[in-house]
Coordinates of C-alpha atoms and ligand atoms in Angstrom, one line a residue:
X243 CA -35.0 2.1 -0.7
X244 CA -33.8 0.9 -4.0
X245 CA -33.0 -2.7 -4.9
X246 CA -30.7 -2.5 -7.8
X247 CA -29.0 -5.6 -9.0
X248 CA -25.8 -6.3 -10.9
X249 CA -24.0 -9.4 -12.2
X250 CA -20.9 -8.3 -10.3
X251 CA -20.6 -5.7 -7.5
X252 CA -17.2 -4.5 -6.6
X253 CA -16.7 -2.8 -3.2
X254 CA -13.9 -0.1 -3.6
X255 CA -12.7 1.6 -6.7
X256 CA -9.0 1.9 -5.7
X257 CA -6.2 0.1 -7.5
X258 CA -7.5 -3.3 -7.1
X259 CA -11.2 -2.7 -7.5
X260 CA -10.9 -0.6 -10.6
X261 CA -8.3 -2.8 -12.2
X262 CA -10.5 -5.9 -11.6
X263 CA -13.5 -4.3 -13.1
X264 CA -11.5 -3.6 -16.3
X265 CA -10.1 -7.1 -16.5
X266 CA -13.4 -8.8 -16.0
X267 CA -15.2 -6.3 -18.5
X268 CA -12.5 -7.1 -21.2
X269 CA -13.2 -10.9 -20.8
X270 CA -17.0 -10.7 -20.5
X271 CA -18.3 -7.4 -22.0
X272 CA -22.0 -8.3 -21.5
X273 CA -21.8 -8.5 -17.7
X274 CA -23.4 -5.7 -15.7
X275 CA -20.7 -4.6 -13.3
X276 CA -20.9 -1.9 -10.6
X277 CA -18.2 -0.3 -8.4
X278 CA -19.4 1.1 -5.1
X279 CA -16.9 3.8 -4.2
X280 CA -17.5 7.0 -2.1
X281 CA -14.4 9.0 -3.1
X282 CA -14.5 11.2 -6.0
X283 CA -10.6 10.9 -6.2
X284 CA -8.5 8.0 -7.2
X285 CA -4.8 8.0 -6.0
X286 CA -1.6 6.4 -7.3
X287 CA -0.1 6.0 -3.9
X288 CA 3.1 4.2 -4.8
X289 CA 4.5 7.6 -6.1
X290 CA 4.0 9.4 -2.8
X291 CA 7.5 8.1 -1.7
X292 CA 9.0 10.0 -4.6
X293 CA 6.9 13.1 -3.9
X294 CA 8.4 13.1 -0.5
X295 CA 11.8 13.2 -2.0
X296 CA 11.0 15.9 -4.6
X297 CA 11.2 13.4 -7.4
X298 CA 7.5 13.4 -8.5
X299 CA 4.7 15.9 -9.0
X300 CA 2.0 15.2 -6.4
X301 CA -0.7 16.3 -8.8
X302 CA 0.2 13.6 -11.1
X303 CA -0.8 11.0 -8.3
X304 CA -4.4 11.9 -8.4
X305 CA -7.2 11.8 -11.0
X306 CA -11.0 12.2 -10.7
X307 CA -12.5 8.9 -9.8
X308 CA -14.8 9.1 -12.9
X309 CA -11.6 8.8 -15.1
X310 CA -10.2 5.8 -13.2
X311 CA -13.5 3.8 -13.4
X312 CA -13.2 1.7 -16.5
X313 CA -15.4 2.2 -19.5
X314 CA -18.6 0.2 -19.4
X315 CA -18.6 0.0 -15.5
X316 CA -21.3 1.7 -13.4
X317 CA -20.0 3.9 -10.6
X318 CA -22.2 4.0 -7.6
X319 CA -20.9 6.9 -5.5
X320 CA -21.7 5.6 -2.0
X321 CA -20.0 3.8 0.9
X322 CA -20.9 0.2 1.8
X323 CA -22.0 0.0 5.4
X324 CA -23.1 -3.6 5.7
X325 CA -22.7 -6.9 4.0
X326 CA -25.6 -9.4 3.8
X327 CA -24.0 -12.3 2.0
X328 CA -26.8 -14.8 2.7
X329 CA -29.2 -12.5 0.8
X330 CA -26.4 -11.6 -1.7
X331 CA -26.7 -7.9 -1.1
X332 CA -24.8 -4.9 0.4
X333 CA -26.3 -1.9 2.1
X334 CA -24.9 1.5 1.3
X335 CA -25.1 4.9 3.0
X336 CA -26.7 6.8 0.1
X337 CA -28.1 4.3 -2.4
X338 CA -29.9 1.8 -0.3
X339 CA -29.4 -1.9 -1.0
X340 CA -27.6 -3.2 -3.9
X341 CA -27.9 -6.9 -5.0
X342 CA -25.4 -9.1 -6.8
X343 CA -24.7 -12.5 -8.3
X344 CA -21.1 -12.1 -7.4
X345 CA -19.3 -9.7 -5.0
X346 CA -15.7 -8.6 -4.9
X347 CA -14.4 -6.8 -1.9
X348 CA -11.5 -4.4 -2.7
X349 CA -11.9 -1.8 0.0
X350 CA -8.3 -1.4 1.0
X351 CA -7.2 -0.9 4.7
X352 CA -7.5 1.7 7.5
X353 CA -4.6 4.0 8.2
X354 CA -5.0 4.3 12.0
X355 CA -3.7 7.8 12.7
X356 CA -5.4 7.8 16.0
X357 CA -3.5 4.8 17.1
X358 CA -0.6 7.0 18.1
X359 CA -1.4 9.5 20.9
X360 CA -1.0 13.2 20.0
X361 CA -0.3 12.4 16.3
X362 CA -3.5 13.8 14.6
X363 CA -3.1 17.2 16.3
X364 CA 0.5 17.7 15.0
X365 CA 0.5 16.1 11.5
X366 CA 1.6 18.6 9.0
X367 CA 3.2 20.9 11.4
X368 CA 5.9 21.0 14.0
X369 CA 8.1 18.9 11.7
X370 CA 5.8 15.9 11.8
X371 CA 4.9 14.4 8.5
X372 CA 4.1 11.3 6.6
X373 CA 4.3 10.0 3.0
X374 CA 1.2 7.9 3.6
X375 CA -1.1 11.0 2.8
X376 CA -1.5 12.8 -0.5
X377 CA -1.5 16.2 1.3
X378 CA 1.5 15.5 3.5
X379 CA 4.0 14.0 1.1
X380 CA 4.9 17.3 -0.2
X381 CA 5.4 18.5 3.4
X382 CA 8.0 15.8 3.8
X383 CA 10.0 17.2 0.9
X384 CA 9.7 20.7 2.4
X385 CA 11.0 19.5 5.7
X386 CA 13.9 17.6 4.1
X387 CA 14.9 20.6 2.2
X388 CA 14.8 22.8 5.2
X389 CA 16.6 20.6 7.8
X390 CA 20.2 21.8 8.2
X391 CA 21.1 19.9 11.3
X392 CA 19.5 18.0 14.2
X393 CA 17.6 14.8 14.7
X394 CA 15.6 13.2 12.0
X395 CA 13.4 10.3 13.1
X396 CA 11.7 7.8 10.7
X397 CA 9.2 5.2 12.1
X398 CA 7.6 1.9 11.0
X399 CA 4.6 0.4 12.8
X400 CA 3.8 -3.3 13.4
X401 CA 2.9 -5.4 10.4
X402 CA 0.9 -5.8 8.3
X403 CA 1.2 -2.5 6.5
X404 CA 0.8 -1.5 2.9
X405 CA 4.2 -1.4 1.2
X406 CA 6.3 -2.5 4.0
X407 CA 9.3 -0.8 2.4
X408 CA 7.8 2.7 2.3
X409 CA 9.0 3.6 5.8
X410 CA 12.7 2.9 4.9
X411 CA 12.2 4.5 1.5
X412 CA 11.5 7.8 3.1
X413 CA 14.6 7.3 5.3
X414 CA 17.0 6.5 2.5
X415 CA 15.8 9.2 0.1
X416 CA 16.1 11.9 2.9
X417 CA 19.6 10.8 3.8
X418 CA 20.6 10.7 0.2
X419 CA 19.5 14.3 -0.2
X420 CA 21.3 15.3 3.0
X421 CA 24.4 13.5 1.9
X422 CA 24.4 15.2 -1.5
X423 CA 24.2 18.6 0.3
X424 CA 27.0 17.6 2.8
X425 CA 24.6 17.9 5.8
X426 CA 24.6 14.3 7.0
X427 CA 27.5 15.2 9.4
X428 CA 25.1 17.6 11.1
X429 CA 21.9 15.6 10.8
X430 CA 21.5 12.3 12.8
X431 CA 19.0 10.0 11.2
X432 CA 17.3 7.2 13.1
X433 CA 14.9 4.5 12.1
X434 CA 12.6 3.0 14.7
X435 CA 10.8 -0.1 13.6
X436 CA 8.3 -2.3 15.5
X437 CA 9.6 -5.3 13.4
X438 CA 12.3 -7.6 14.7
X439 CA 14.2 -7.3 11.4
X440 CA 14.9 -4.5 8.9
X441 CA 13.1 -6.3 6.1
X442 CA 10.8 -9.4 6.1
X443 CA 12.7 -11.2 3.3
X444 CA 16.2 -12.1 4.5
X445 CA 18.0 -11.9 1.2
X446 CA 17.4 -8.1 1.1
X447 CA 18.5 -7.3 4.7
X448 CA 22.2 -7.2 4.1
X449 CA 22.0 -5.0 0.9
X450 CA 19.8 -2.6 3.0
X451 CA 22.1 -2.7 5.9
X452 CA 24.8 -1.4 3.6
X453 CA 22.8 1.8 3.2
X454 CA 22.1 1.9 7.0
X455 CA 25.8 2.0 7.3
X456 CA 26.5 4.4 4.5
X457 CA 23.9 7.0 5.9
X458 CA 25.1 6.3 9.6
X459 CA 21.6 5.6 10.5
X460 CA 20.8 4.8 14.2
X461 CA 18.8 1.7 13.8
X462 CA 16.3 0.6 16.5
X463 CA 14.3 -2.5 16.0
X464 CA 11.4 -3.8 18.1
X465 CA 10.5 -0.1 18.9
X466 CA 7.1 1.2 18.3
X467 CA 6.1 4.8 18.2
X468 CA 3.3 5.3 20.7
X469 CA 3.1 9.0 21.4
X470 CA 4.0 12.4 19.9
X471 CA 4.1 15.9 21.3
X472 CA 4.6 18.2 18.3
X473 CA 5.1 21.5 20.0
X474 CA 7.6 19.9 22.4
X475 CA 9.2 18.0 19.5
X476 CA 9.3 14.8 21.5
X477 CA 8.4 11.2 20.4
X478 CA 7.8 8.2 22.8
X479 CA 8.6 4.6 21.8
X480 CA 7.9 1.3 23.4
X481 CA 11.0 -0.7 23.1
X482 CA 10.8 -4.6 23.5
X483 CA 13.9 -6.4 24.8
X484 CA 14.9 -10.0 24.0
X485 CA 12.8 -11.3 26.9
X486 CA 9.7 -9.4 25.8
X487 CA 10.0 -6.7 28.5
X488 CA 8.8 -3.4 27.3
X489 CA 10.4 0.0 28.2
X490 CA 9.2 3.4 27.3
X491 CA 11.7 5.9 26.1
X492 CA 11.5 9.5 24.8
X493 CA 13.4 11.0 21.9
X494 CA 13.7 14.7 20.7
X495 CA 13.2 15.3 17.0
X496 CA 13.5 18.1 14.5
X497 CA 11.9 16.0 11.7
X498 CA 9.5 13.0 12.4
X499 CA 8.3 10.9 9.5
X500 CA 5.5 8.7 10.8
X501 CA 4.0 5.6 9.1
X502 CA 0.7 5.0 10.9
X503 CA -0.4 1.6 12.3
X504 CA -2.8 -0.1 9.9
X505 CA -5.8 -2.3 10.5
X506 CA -8.7 -3.7 8.7
X507 CA -11.5 -1.3 8.0
X508 CA -14.2 -0.9 10.8
X509 CA -17.2 -1.7 8.4
X510 CA -15.4 -4.9 7.3
X511 CA -14.5 -5.9 10.9
X512 CA -18.2 -5.9 11.7
X513 CA -19.1 -8.0 8.7
X514 CA -19.6 -11.9 8.4
X515 CA -16.9 -11.9 5.7
X516 CA -13.8 -11.5 7.8
X517 CA -11.4 -13.5 9.9
X518 CA -10.6 -12.7 13.6
X519 CA -8.4 -9.8 12.6
X520 CA -10.9 -8.2 10.3
X521 CA -9.4 -9.2 6.9
X522 CA -11.6 -10.6 4.2
X523 CA -11.2 -14.3 4.5
X524 CA -10.3 -15.7 1.1
X525 CA -8.3 -18.7 0.0
X526 CA -4.9 -17.4 -0.5
X527 CA -4.5 -19.0 -4.0
X528 CA -8.0 -18.7 -5.6
X529 CA -8.9 -15.5 -3.8
X530 CA -12.4 -16.9 -3.3
X531 CA -14.2 -16.4 0.1
X532 CA -13.8 -19.5 2.3
X533 CA -17.4 -19.5 3.2
X534 CA -19.4 -17.6 0.4
X535 CA -18.3 -19.0 -3.0
X536 CA -19.8 -16.1 -4.9
X537 CA -17.6 -13.7 -3.0
X538 CA -14.0 -12.8 -3.9
X539 CA -11.5 -10.4 -2.4
X540 CA -8.5 -8.5 -3.9
X541 CA -6.0 -5.9 -2.7
X542 CA -5.1 -4.8 0.7
X543 CA -8.4 -5.8 2.5
X544 CA -7.8 -9.5 2.2
X545 CA -6.4 -12.2 4.6
X546 CA -3.8 -13.4 2.0
X547 CA -0.4 -13.3 3.6
X548 CA 1.4 -11.4 0.7
X549 CA 3.0 -8.0 0.8
X550 CA 0.1 -5.5 0.5
X551 CA 1.1 -3.6 -2.6
X552 CA -0.4 -2.3 -5.9
X553 CA 2.0 -4.7 -7.6
X554 CA 0.3 -7.6 -5.7
X555 CA -3.1 -6.2 -6.7
X556 CA -1.9 -6.1 -10.4
X557 CA -1.3 -9.9 -10.4
X558 CA -4.4 -10.7 -8.1
X559 CA -6.9 -9.1 -10.4
X560 CA -6.0 -11.5 -13.3
X561 CA -6.4 -14.5 -11.0
X562 CA -9.8 -13.1 -9.5
X563 CA -11.1 -12.2 -13.0
X564 CA -10.6 -15.7 -14.3
X565 CA -11.8 -17.5 -11.2
X566 CA -15.0 -15.3 -11.0
X567 CA -15.9 -16.1 -14.6
X568 CA -15.3 -19.8 -14.0
X569 CA -17.4 -19.7 -10.8
X570 CA -20.3 -18.1 -12.7
X571 CA -20.2 -21.2 -15.1
X572 CA -19.9 -23.7 -12.4
X573 CA -16.5 -24.7 -13.6
X574 CA -13.4 -25.6 -11.4
X575 CA -11.4 -22.3 -10.6
X576 CA -8.5 -22.3 -13.1
X577 CA -6.0 -19.7 -11.6
X578 CA -3.8 -19.7 -8.5
X579 CA -2.2 -16.6 -7.0
X580 CA 1.4 -17.4 -5.7
X581 CA 1.6 -14.5 -3.3
X582 CA 3.6 -12.1 -5.6
X583 CA 4.3 -8.7 -4.1
X584 CA 6.9 -6.2 -5.0
X585 CA 8.7 -3.4 -3.1
X586 CA 10.9 -1.0 -5.1
X587 CA 13.3 0.0 -2.2
X588 CA 14.6 3.6 -3.2
X589 CA 18.0 3.3 -1.5
X590 CA 19.5 6.4 -3.1
X591 CA 18.4 9.0 -5.6
X592 CA 18.5 7.2 -8.9
X593 CA 18.8 3.7 -7.6
X594 CA 16.3 1.0 -6.5
X595 CA 16.6 -2.5 -5.0
X596 CA 13.5 -4.0 -6.6
X597 CA 12.4 -6.6 -4.0
X598 CA 10.0 -9.1 -5.6
X599 CA 8.7 -12.1 -3.6
X600 CA 6.0 -14.6 -3.2
X601 CA 4.4 -16.6 -0.4
X602 CA 7.0 -17.8 2.1
X603 CA 9.5 -15.1 1.0
X604 CA 10.4 -16.8 -2.1
X605 CA 12.3 -14.4 -4.4
X606 CA 10.5 -14.2 -7.8
X607 CA 12.2 -11.5 -10.0
X608 CA 10.3 -10.4 -13.1
X609 CA 13.6 -9.7 -14.9
X610 CA 16.4 -12.1 -15.2
X611 CA 18.7 -10.2 -12.8
X612 CA 19.9 -10.3 -9.2
X613 CA 17.1 -8.5 -7.5
X614 CA 19.2 -7.6 -4.3
X615 CA 21.4 -5.3 -6.3
X616 CA 20.6 -1.5 -6.4
X617 CA 19.8 -0.6 -10.0
X618 CA 19.4 2.6 -12.1
X619 CA 17.0 0.6 -14.5
X620 CA 14.7 -0.2 -11.6
X621 CA 14.6 3.5 -10.6
X622 CA 13.5 4.5 -14.2
X623 CA 10.9 1.6 -13.9
X624 CA 9.4 3.0 -10.8
X625 CA 9.6 6.7 -11.8
X626 CA 8.5 6.6 -15.3
X627 CA 7.3 3.1 -16.5
X628 CA 5.1 1.9 -13.5
X629 CA 3.0 5.1 -13.3
X630 CA 2.3 5.0 -17.0
X631 CA 1.5 1.3 -16.8
X632 CA -0.8 1.9 -13.9
X633 CA -3.0 4.5 -15.5
X634 CA -2.9 3.3 -19.1
X635 CA -2.6 -0.5 -18.8
X636 CA -3.6 -1.9 -15.3
X637 CA -6.8 0.4 -15.0
X638 CA -7.8 -0.4 -18.6
X639 CA -7.7 -4.2 -18.4
X640 CA -4.4 -4.6 -20.3
X641 CA -2.5 -7.2 -18.4
X642 CA 1.2 -6.4 -19.2
X643 CA 3.5 -7.5 -16.4
X644 CA 0.6 -9.0 -14.7
X645 CA 1.1 -12.5 -16.1
X646 CA 4.8 -12.9 -16.4
X647 CA 7.4 -14.4 -14.1
X648 CA 6.0 -15.0 -10.7
X649 CA 2.4 -15.2 -11.6
X650 CA 2.2 -18.1 -13.8
Ligands
FAD1407 P1 -6.8 1.3 -2.2 O1 -6.0 1.7 -3.5 O2 -6.4 2.1 -1.0 O3 -8.4 1.5 -2.5 C1 -9.4 1.2 -1.6 C2 -10.6 1.9 -2.1 O4 -11.7 1.4 -1.3 C3 -10.6 3.4 -1.9 O5 -10.9 4.1 -3.1 C4 -11.6 3.6 -0.8 O6 -12.3 5.0 -0.9 C5 -12.6 2.6 -1.1 N1 -13.4 2.3 0.2 C6 -13.1 2.4 1.5 N2 -14.1 2.2 2.2 C7 -15.2 1.9 1.4 C8 -16.5 1.6 1.7 N3 -17.1 1.6 2.9 N4 -17.4 1.3 0.6 C9 -16.8 1.4 -0.6 N5 -15.5 1.6 -1.0 C10 -14.7 1.9 0.1 N6 2.5 -0.5 -3.8 C11 3.4 -0.9 -4.7 O7 3.1 -1.8 -5.5 N7 4.6 -0.3 -4.9 C12 5.0 0.7 -4.1 O8 6.1 1.2 -4.3 C13 4.1 1.2 -3.2 N8 4.4 2.2 -2.4 C14 3.5 2.9 -1.5 C15 3.9 4.0 -0.8 C16 2.9 4.6 0.0 C17 3.3 5.8 0.7 C18 1.6 4.0 0.2 C19 0.6 4.6 1.0 C20 1.3 2.9 -0.6 C21 2.2 2.2 -1.4 N9 1.9 1.1 -2.1 C22 2.7 0.6 -3.0 C23 0.7 0.3 -1.8 C24 -0.4 0.4 -2.7 O9 -0.9 1.7 -3.0 C25 -1.7 -0.3 -2.2 O10 -1.4 -1.6 -1.9 C26 -2.8 -0.4 -3.2 O11 -3.3 0.9 -3.4 C27 -3.9 -1.3 -2.7 O12 -5.1 -1.3 -3.6 P2 -6.6 -1.4 -2.9 O13 -7.4 -1.2 -4.1 O14 -6.6 -2.7 -2.1 O15 -6.7 -0.2 -1.9

């Protein structure tokens, strides 16, 4: 068993973990920093929505992990299996025990495909797809192109999920494609969401409802996908009425776009670092753990009540980097995260409603514009600027757009 030690150990080399490593290294080049990350691939997940609409090359959403890990950071290719915060160490599956002075947890969340009966057997065939997987987003586009008529169903599971707008984005972009091809009269699109409202921030609901009407979408709220039979092309939903009574209904489909239920990762749920729901329990402003001061959390795995997005991670890493370094020196933590998250809602091909909001649903636009309006400029931002910014700035510790507006 090895007992390697680092100044800072980061668990997870995804969007938040890699960006944080870069931001800390820029500020304090002499620190020894390791990222523990089992995957040899790093994904830019926000573009998968565009892949599912034929607007982005899926191969441009993945790079070797070795390229995403910032310069000067040690990559330990292993999975953490256990946290021992009292001993300031983590246990891994392949590299033994790793010790730290400070720890950052950035392991993301679990896509619980098994949470819907029959789903795993039929994903990727029988017209069942999901933009939430690298290998399936191109299948979404294939299905959208092939469908000439019939029932197209899009689903959204209970919150929290990463990028809460992504289930709707798949719906609107598919409908836009069918409308452009004059097929919408023959294709009936339905949206089934577990949530009681179309979107969590009320200012965006009516602008989105305009698209629900434009595409003649059959909208069903409080409706949760629970079972799929791919070969029989049938989906079952639990529908909750105003009194809380639940009825099970079945619906036939020709195309089914599923967003899986999402939970905390199992290895985190079993650790001493989490709250009752399994999320890493950090202060929502400082991102410091509430019981272990040398532990911080960033990205989708934390208990902070923001929208779980890469945009949130972009802002959080700056806060966490500054607070980590202050904590090392025994100083008061200087930076506060205000809950910024962003959701570029692709309402039609070439236009986006760029929802940006902080804690409590407060709208915090980066640009001085009415963010409830669909815009071509926001589309160009998402399709061209943000992917470039991600690979070339965010993962390199260059904090453009990470400090402005909402973040203070
Ligand atoms: P991830 O990037 O998922 O990284 C977590 C890492 O932890 C992974 O590399 C994983 O291998 C690693 N890990 C897991 N278990 C262990 C372990 N045991 N030990 C060590 N490491 C481990 N965000 C936006 O801002 N805008 C959007 O438009 C947008 N659209 C999206 C559309 C889709 C379809 C999806 C799926 C996501 C979208 N997101 C969007 C969300 C965004 O991608 C995530 O919020 C972001 O990637 C979170 O970063 P993270 O580092 O917390 O998690």
